[in-house]
mmCIF file of C-alpha atoms in Angstrom:
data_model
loop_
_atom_site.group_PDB
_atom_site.id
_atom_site.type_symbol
_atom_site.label_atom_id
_atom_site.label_comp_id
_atom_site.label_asym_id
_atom_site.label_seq_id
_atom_site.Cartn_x
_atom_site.Cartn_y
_atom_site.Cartn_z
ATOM 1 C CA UNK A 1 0.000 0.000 0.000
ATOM 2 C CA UNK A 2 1.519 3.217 -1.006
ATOM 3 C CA UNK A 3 2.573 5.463 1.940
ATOM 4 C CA UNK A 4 0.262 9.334 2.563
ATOM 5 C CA UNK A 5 1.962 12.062 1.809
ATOM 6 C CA UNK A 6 2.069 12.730 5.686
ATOM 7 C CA UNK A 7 3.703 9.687 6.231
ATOM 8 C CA UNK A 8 6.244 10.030 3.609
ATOM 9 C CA UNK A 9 7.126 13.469 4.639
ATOM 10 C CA UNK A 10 7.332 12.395 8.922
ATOM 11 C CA UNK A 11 9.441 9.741 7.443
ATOM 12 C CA UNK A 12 11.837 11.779 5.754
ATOM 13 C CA UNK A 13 12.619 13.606 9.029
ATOM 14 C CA UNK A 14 12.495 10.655 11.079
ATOM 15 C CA UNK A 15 9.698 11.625 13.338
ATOM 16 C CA UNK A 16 7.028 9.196 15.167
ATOM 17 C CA UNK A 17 3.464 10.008 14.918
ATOM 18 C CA UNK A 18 3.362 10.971 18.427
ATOM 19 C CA UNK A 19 6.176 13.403 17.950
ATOM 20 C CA UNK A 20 4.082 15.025 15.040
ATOM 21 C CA UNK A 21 0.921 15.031 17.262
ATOM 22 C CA UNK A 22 2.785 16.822 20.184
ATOM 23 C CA UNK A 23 4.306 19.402 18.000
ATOM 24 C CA UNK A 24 0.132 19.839 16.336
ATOM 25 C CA UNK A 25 -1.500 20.165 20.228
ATOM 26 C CA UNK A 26 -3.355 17.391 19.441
ATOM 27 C CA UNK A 27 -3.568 13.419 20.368
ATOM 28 C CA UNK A 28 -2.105 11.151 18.633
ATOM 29 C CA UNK A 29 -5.019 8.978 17.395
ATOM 30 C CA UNK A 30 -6.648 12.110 15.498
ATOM 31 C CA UNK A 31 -2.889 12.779 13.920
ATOM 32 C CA UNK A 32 -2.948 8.898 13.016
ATOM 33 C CA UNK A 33 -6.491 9.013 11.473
ATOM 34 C CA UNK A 34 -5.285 12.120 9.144
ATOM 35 C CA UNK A 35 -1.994 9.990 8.436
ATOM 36 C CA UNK A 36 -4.218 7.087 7.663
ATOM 37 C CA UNK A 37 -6.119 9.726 5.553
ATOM 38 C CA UNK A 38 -9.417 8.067 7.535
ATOM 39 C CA UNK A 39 -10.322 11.795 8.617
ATOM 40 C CA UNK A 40 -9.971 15.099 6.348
ATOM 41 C CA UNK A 41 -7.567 17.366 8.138
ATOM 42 C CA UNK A 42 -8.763 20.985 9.529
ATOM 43 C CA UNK A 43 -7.409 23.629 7.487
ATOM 44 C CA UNK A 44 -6.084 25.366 10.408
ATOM 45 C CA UNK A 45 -3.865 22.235 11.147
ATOM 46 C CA UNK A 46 -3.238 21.649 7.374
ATOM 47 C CA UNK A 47 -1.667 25.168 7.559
ATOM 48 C CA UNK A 48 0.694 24.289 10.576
ATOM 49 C CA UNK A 49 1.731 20.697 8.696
ATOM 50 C CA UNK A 50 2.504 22.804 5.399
ATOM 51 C CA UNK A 51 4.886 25.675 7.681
ATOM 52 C CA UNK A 52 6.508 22.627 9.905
ATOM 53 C CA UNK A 53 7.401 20.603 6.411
ATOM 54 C CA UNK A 54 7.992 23.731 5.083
ATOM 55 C CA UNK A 55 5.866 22.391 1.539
ATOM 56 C CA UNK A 56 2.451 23.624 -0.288
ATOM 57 C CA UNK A 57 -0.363 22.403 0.868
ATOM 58 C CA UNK A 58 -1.585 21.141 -2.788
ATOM 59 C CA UNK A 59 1.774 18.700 -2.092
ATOM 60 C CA UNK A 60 0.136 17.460 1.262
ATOM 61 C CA UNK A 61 -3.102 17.343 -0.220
ATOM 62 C CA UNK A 62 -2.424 14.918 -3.256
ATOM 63 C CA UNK A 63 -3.804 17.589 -5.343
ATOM 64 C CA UNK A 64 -0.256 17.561 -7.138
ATOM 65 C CA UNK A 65 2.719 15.673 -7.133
ATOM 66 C CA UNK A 66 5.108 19.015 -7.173
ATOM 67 C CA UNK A 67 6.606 19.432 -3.602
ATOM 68 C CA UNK A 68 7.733 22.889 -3.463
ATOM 69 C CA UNK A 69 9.169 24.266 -0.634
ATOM 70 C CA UNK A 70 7.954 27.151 0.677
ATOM 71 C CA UNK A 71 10.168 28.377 3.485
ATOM 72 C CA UNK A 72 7.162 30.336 5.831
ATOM 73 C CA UNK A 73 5.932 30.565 9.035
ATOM 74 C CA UNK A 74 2.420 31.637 7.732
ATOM 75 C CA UNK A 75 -0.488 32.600 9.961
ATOM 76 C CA UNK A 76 -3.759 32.377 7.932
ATOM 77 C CA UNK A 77 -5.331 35.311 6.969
ATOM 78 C CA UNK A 78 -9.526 35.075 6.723
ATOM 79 C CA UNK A 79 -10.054 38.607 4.791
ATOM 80 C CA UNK A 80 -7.163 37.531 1.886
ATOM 81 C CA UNK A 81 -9.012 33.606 2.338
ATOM 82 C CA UNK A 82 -12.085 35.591 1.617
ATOM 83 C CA UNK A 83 -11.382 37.301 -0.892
ATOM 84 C CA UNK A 84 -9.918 34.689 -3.061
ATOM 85 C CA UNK A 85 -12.806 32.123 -1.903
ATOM 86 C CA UNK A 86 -14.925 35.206 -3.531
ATOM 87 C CA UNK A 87 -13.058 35.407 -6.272
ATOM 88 C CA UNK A 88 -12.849 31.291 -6.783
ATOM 89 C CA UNK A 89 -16.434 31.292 -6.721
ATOM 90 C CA UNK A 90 -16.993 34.058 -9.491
ATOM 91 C CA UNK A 91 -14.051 32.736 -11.504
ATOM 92 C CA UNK A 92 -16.119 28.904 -11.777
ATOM 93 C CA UNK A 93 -19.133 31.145 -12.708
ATOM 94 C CA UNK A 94 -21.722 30.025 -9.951
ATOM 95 C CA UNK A 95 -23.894 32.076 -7.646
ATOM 96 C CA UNK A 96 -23.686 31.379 -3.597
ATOM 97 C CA UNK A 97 -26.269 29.378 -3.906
ATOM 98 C CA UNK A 98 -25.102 27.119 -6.980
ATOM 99 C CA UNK A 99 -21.420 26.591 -5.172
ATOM 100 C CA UNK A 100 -23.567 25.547 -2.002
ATOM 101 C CA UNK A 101 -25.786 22.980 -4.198
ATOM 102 C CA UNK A 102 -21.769 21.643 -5.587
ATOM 103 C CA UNK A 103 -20.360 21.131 -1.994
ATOM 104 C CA UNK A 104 -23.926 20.386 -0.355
ATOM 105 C CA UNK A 105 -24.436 23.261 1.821
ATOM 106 C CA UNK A 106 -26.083 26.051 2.094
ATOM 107 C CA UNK A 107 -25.131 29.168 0.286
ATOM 108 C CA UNK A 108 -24.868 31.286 4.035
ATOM 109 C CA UNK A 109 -22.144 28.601 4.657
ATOM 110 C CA UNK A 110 -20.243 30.030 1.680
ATOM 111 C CA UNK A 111 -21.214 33.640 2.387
ATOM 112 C CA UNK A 112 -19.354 32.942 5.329
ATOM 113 C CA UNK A 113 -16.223 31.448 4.153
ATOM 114 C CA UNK A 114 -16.429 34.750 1.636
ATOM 115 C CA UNK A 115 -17.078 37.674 4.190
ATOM 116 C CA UNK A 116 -14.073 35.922 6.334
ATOM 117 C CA UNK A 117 -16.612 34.998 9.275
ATOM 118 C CA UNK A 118 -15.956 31.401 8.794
ATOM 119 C CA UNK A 119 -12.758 29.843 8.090
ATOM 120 C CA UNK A 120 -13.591 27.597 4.865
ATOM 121 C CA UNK A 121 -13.397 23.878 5.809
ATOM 122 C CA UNK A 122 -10.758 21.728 4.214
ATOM 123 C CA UNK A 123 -13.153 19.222 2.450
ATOM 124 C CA UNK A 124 -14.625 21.914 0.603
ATOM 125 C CA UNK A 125 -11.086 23.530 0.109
ATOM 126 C CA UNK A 126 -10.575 19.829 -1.653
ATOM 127 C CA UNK A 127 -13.487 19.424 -3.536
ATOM 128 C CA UNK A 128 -13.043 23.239 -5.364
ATOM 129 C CA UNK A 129 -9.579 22.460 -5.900
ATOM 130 C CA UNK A 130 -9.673 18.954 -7.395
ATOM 131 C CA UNK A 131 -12.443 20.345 -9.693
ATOM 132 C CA UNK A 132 -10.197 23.148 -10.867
ATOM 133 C CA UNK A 133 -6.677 23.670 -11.274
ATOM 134 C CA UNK A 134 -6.774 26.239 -9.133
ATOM 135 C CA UNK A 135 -4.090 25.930 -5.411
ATOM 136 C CA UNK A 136 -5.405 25.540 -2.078
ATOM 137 C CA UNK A 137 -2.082 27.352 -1.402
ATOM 138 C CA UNK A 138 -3.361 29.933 -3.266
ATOM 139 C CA UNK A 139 -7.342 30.118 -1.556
ATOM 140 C CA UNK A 140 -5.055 29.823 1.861
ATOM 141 C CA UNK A 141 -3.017 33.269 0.919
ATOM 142 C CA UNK A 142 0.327 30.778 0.757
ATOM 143 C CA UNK A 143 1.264 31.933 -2.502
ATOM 144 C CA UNK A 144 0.400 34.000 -5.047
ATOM 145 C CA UNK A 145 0.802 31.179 -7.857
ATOM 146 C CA UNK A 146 -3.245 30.896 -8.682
ATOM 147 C CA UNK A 147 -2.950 27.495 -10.457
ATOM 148 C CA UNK A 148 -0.944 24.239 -9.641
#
């Protein structure tokens, strides 16, 4: 069974899953189930994976097969998120309530994730991104490289 990109990368530093937990704040059996890719990862914690590796997120994510380091110590910031979510949204052409009926919610979920109230979940980070070829590194303000 081939390896998670998680697991290849705690690997490559010689790290135990435990040691990756403690260094998250958080226990090891949720860092396992991410490893194990049984649970999607919060995007929050997806950020601090990406600055500890020191890779893009799209790497971490599967959503491309180019690591590329990216030497930050980022904090994310919800009104950039916003506005790119905002501007993700109007690029694919759909209304609030269209994008809502794609990711099955409701279009106030996305009109949060575009005013910046709401920090936009990673599963629907994933599903816009593996539709498009657009970077979560991008939506997440990582980079300023729109498309993988």
């Amino acid at each position: 069974m081939k390896a998670s990109r998680l697991e290849e990368l705690r690997e490559n530093i010689n790290c135990t899953k435990k040691e990756i937990a403690t260094i998250l704040g958080v226990s090891n059996s949720i860092y396992c189930r991410w490893e194990n890719e049984q649970d999607s990862i919060p995007t929050i914690r997806l950020n601090q994976l990406a600055n500890f590796y020191k890779v893009n997120i799209d790497y971490i994510l599967n959503l491309t097969d180019k690591q590329k380091t990216i030497d930050i110590n980022s904090e994310l910031d919800r009104k950039l998120i916003a506005l790119r979510t905002k501007e993700t949204r109007k690029e694919l052409g759909l209304t609030l309530r269209e994008i809502g009926a794609f990711l099955n919610t409701t279009n106030s979920t996305w009109s949060a994730y575009e005013t910046g109230k709401t920090l936009i979940l990673s599963s629907f980070l994933i599903a816009i991104c593996k539709n498009t070829n657009i970077s979560a590194d991008w939506i997440l303000g990582r980079t300023n490289e729109k498309y993988r």
